[in-house]
mmCIF file with all atom_site columns, C-alpha atoms in Angstrom:
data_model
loop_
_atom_site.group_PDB
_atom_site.id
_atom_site.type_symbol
_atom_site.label_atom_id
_atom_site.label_alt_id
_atom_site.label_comp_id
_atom_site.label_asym_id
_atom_site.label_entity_id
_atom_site.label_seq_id
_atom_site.pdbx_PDB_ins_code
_atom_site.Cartn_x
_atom_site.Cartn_y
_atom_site.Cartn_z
_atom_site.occupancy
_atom_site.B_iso_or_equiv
_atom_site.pdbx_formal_charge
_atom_site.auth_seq_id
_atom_site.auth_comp_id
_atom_site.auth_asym_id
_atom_site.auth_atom_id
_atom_site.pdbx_PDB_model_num
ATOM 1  C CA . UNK A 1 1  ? 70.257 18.405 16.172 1.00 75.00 ? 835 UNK A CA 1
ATOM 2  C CA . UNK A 1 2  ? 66.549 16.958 16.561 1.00 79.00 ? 836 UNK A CA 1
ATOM 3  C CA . UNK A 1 3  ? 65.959 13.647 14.984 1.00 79.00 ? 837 UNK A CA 1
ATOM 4  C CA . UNK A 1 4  ? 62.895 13.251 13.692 1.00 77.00 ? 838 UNK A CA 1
ATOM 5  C CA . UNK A 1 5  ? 60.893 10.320 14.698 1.00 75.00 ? 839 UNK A CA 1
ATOM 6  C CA . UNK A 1 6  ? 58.867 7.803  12.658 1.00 73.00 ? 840 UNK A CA 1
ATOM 7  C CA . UNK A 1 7  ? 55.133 7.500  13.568 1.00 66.00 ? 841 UNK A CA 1
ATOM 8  C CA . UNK A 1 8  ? 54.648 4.139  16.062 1.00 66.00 ? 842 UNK A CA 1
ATOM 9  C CA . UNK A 1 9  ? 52.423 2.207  13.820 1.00 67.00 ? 843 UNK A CA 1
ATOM 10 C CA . UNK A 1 10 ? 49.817 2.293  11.313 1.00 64.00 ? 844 UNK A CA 1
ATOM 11 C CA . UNK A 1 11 ? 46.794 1.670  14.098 1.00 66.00 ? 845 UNK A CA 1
ATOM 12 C CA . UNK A 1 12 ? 48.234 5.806  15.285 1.00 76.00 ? 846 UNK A CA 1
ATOM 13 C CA . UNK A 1 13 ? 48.357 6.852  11.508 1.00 78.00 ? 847 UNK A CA 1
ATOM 14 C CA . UNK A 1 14 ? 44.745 5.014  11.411 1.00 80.00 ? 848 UNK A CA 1
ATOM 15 C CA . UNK A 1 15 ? 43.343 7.340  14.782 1.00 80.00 ? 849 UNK A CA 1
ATOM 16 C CA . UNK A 1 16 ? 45.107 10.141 13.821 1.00 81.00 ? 850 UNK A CA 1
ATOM 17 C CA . UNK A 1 17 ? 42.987 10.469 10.489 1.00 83.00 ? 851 UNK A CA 1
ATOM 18 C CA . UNK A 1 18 ? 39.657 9.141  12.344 1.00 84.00 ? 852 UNK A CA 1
ATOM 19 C CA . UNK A 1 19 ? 40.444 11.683 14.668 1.00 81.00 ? 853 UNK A CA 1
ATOM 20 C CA . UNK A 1 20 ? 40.954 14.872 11.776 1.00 82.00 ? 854 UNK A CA 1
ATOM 21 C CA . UNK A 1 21 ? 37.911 13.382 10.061 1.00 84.00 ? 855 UNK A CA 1
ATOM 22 C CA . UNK A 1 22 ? 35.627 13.633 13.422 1.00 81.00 ? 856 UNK A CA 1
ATOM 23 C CA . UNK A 1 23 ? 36.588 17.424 13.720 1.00 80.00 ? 857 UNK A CA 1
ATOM 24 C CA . UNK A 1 24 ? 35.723 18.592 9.980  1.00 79.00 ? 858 UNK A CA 1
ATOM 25 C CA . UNK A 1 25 ? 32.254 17.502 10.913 1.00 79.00 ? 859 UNK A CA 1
ATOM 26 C CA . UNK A 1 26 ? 29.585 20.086 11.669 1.00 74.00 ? 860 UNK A CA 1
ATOM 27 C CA . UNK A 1 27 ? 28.439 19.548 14.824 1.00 72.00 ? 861 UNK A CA 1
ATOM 28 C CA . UNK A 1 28 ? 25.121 18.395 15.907 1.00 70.00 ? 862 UNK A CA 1
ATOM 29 C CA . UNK A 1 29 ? 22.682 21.247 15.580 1.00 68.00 ? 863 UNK A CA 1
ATOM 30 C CA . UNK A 1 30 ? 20.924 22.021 19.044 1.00 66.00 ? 864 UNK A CA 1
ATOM 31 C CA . UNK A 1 31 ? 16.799 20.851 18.874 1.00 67.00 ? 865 UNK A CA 1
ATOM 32 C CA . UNK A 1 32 ? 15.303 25.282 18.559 1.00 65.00 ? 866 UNK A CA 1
ATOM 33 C CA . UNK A 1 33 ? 12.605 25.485 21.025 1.00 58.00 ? 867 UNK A CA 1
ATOM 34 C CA . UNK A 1 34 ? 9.114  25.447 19.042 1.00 59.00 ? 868 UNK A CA 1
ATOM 35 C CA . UNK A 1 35 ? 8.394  29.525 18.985 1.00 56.00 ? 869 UNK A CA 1
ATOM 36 C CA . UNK A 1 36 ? 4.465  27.912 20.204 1.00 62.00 ? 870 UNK A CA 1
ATOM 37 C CA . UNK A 1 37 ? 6.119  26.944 23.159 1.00 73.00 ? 871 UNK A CA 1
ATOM 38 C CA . UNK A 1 38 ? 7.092  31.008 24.357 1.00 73.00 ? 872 UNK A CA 1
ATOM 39 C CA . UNK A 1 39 ? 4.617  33.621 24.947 1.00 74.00 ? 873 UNK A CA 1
ATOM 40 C CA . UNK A 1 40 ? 4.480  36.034 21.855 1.00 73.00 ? 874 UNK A CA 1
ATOM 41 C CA . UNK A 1 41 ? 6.107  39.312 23.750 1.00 71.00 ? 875 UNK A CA 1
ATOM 42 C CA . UNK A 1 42 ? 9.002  36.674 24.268 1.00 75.00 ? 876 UNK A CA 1
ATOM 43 C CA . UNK A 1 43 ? 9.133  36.328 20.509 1.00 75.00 ? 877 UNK A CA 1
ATOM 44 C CA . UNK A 1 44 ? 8.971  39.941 19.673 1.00 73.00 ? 878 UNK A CA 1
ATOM 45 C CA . UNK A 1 45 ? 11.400 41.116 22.426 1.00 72.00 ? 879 UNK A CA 1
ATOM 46 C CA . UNK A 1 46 ? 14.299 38.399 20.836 1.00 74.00 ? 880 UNK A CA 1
ATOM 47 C CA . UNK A 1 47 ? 13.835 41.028 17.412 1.00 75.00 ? 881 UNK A CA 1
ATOM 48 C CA . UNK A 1 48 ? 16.109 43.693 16.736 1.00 80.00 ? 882 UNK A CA 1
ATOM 49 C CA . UNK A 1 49 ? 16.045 46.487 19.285 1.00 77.00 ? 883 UNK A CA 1
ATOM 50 C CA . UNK A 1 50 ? 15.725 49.862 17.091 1.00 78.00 ? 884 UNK A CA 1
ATOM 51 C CA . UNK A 1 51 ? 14.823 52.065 19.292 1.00 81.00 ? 885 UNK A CA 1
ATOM 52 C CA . UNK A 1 52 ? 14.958 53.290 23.013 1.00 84.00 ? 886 UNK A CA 1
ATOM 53 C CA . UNK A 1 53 ? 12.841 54.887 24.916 1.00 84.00 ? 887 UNK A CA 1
ATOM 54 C CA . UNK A 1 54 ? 12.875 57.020 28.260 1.00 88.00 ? 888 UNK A CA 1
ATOM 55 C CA . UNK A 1 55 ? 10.834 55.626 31.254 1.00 86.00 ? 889 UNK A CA 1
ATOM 56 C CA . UNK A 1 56 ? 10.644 58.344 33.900 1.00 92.00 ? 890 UNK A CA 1
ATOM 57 C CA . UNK A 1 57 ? 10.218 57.615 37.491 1.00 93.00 ? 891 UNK A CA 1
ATOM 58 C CA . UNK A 1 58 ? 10.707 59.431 40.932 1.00 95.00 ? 892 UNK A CA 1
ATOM 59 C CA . UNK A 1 59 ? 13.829 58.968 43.249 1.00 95.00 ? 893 UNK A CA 1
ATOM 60 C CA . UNK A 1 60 ? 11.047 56.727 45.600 1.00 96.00 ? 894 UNK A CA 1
ATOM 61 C CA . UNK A 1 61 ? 9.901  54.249 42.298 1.00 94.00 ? 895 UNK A CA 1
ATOM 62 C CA . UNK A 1 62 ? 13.534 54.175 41.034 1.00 94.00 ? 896 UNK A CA 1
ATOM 63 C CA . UNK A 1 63 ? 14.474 52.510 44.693 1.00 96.00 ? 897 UNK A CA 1
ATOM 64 C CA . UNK A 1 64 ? 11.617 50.104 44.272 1.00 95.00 ? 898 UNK A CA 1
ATOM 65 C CA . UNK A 1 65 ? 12.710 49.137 40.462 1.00 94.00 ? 899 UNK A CA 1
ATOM 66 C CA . UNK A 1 66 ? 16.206 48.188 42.221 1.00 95.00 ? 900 UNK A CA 1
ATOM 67 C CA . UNK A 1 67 ? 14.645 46.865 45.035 1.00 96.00 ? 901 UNK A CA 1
ATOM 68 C CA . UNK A 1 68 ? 12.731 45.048 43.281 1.00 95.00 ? 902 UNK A CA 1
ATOM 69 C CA . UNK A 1 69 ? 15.459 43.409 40.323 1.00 94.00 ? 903 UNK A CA 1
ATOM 70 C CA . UNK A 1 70 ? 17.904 43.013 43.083 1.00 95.00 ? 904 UNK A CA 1
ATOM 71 C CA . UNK A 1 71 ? 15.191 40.595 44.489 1.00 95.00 ? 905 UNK A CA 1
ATOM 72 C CA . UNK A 1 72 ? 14.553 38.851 41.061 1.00 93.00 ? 906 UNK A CA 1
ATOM 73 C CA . UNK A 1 73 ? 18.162 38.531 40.714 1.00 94.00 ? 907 UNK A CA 1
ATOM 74 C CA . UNK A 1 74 ? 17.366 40.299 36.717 1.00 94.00 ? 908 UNK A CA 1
ATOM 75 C CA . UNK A 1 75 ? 18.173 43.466 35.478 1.00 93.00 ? 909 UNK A CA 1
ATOM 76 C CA . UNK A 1 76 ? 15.798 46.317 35.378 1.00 94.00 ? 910 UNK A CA 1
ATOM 77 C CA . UNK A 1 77 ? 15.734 45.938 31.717 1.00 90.00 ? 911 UNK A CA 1
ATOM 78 C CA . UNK A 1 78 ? 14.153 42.136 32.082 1.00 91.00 ? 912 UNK A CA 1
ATOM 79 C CA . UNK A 1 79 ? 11.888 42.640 35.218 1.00 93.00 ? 913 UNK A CA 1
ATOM 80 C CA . UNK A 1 80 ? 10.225 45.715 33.406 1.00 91.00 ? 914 UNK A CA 1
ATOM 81 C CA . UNK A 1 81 ? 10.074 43.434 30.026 1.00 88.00 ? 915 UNK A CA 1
ATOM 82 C CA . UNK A 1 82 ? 8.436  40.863 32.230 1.00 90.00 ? 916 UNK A CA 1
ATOM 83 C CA . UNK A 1 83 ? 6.037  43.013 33.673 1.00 91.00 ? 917 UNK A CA 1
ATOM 84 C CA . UNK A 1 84 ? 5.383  45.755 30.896 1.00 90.00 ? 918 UNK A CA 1
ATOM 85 C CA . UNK A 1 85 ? 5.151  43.905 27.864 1.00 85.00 ? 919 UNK A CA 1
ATOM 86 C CA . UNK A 1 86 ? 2.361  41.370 28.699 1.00 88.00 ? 920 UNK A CA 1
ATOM 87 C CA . UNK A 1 87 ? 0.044  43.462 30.245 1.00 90.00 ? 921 UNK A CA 1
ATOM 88 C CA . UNK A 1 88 ? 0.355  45.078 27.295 1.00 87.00 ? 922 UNK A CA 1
ATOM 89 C CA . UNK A 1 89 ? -0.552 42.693 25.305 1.00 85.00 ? 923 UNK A CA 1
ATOM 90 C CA . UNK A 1 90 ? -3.282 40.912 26.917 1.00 86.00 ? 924 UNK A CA 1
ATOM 91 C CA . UNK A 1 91 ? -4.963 44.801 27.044 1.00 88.00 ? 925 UNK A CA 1
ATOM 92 C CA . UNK A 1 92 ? -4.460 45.499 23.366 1.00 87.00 ? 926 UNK A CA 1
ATOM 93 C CA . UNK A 1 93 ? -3.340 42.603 21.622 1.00 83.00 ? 927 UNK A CA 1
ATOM 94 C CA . UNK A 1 94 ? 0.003  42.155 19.619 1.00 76.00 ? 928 UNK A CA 1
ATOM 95 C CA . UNK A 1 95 ? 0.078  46.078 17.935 1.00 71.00 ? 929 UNK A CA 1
ATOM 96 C CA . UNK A 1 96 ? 1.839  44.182 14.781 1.00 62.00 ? 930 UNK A CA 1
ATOM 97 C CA . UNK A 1 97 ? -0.034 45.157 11.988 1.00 53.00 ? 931 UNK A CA 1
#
């Protein structure tokens, strides 16, 4: 049969409840980097995706995307983002109406 034991002293009782009190707290929220701070495609490209679209390339500019993320150490998905989306908007401005 176990026998139960008695706690050790009050002091444990003491940082046991300091301890349970400590992890109902919310933790510290994390500073949010100041949107100013990223370039607006950055902004727009964090929004919901709703749509996908088909980007059609030969078997030679295919090798060259791969080439060229496996470089980058990024997907495809980012290093056209990256390139694509700025260009973009530096030729014809935001397109948000």
């Amino acid at each position: 049969m176990v026998k139960p034991r008695a706690r050790q002293s009050p002091a444990t009782d003491r940082q046991i409840e300091e301890f349970a009190n400590r992890a109902e707290q919310k933790p510290a929220a994390l500073p949010l980097p100041v949107k100013s701070d990223l370039p607006a495609w950055k902004l727009r490209n964090k929004e919901k995706k709703t749509t996908g679209l088909n980007f059609r390339a030969s078997d030679s500019q295919m090798a060259l995307l791969r080439a060229a993320a496996e470089h980058e150490e990024i997907s495809q998905q980012k290093l056209l983002e990256r390139i694509v989306w700025p260009i973009l908007e530096e030729r014809y401005g935001s397109g948000a109406s």
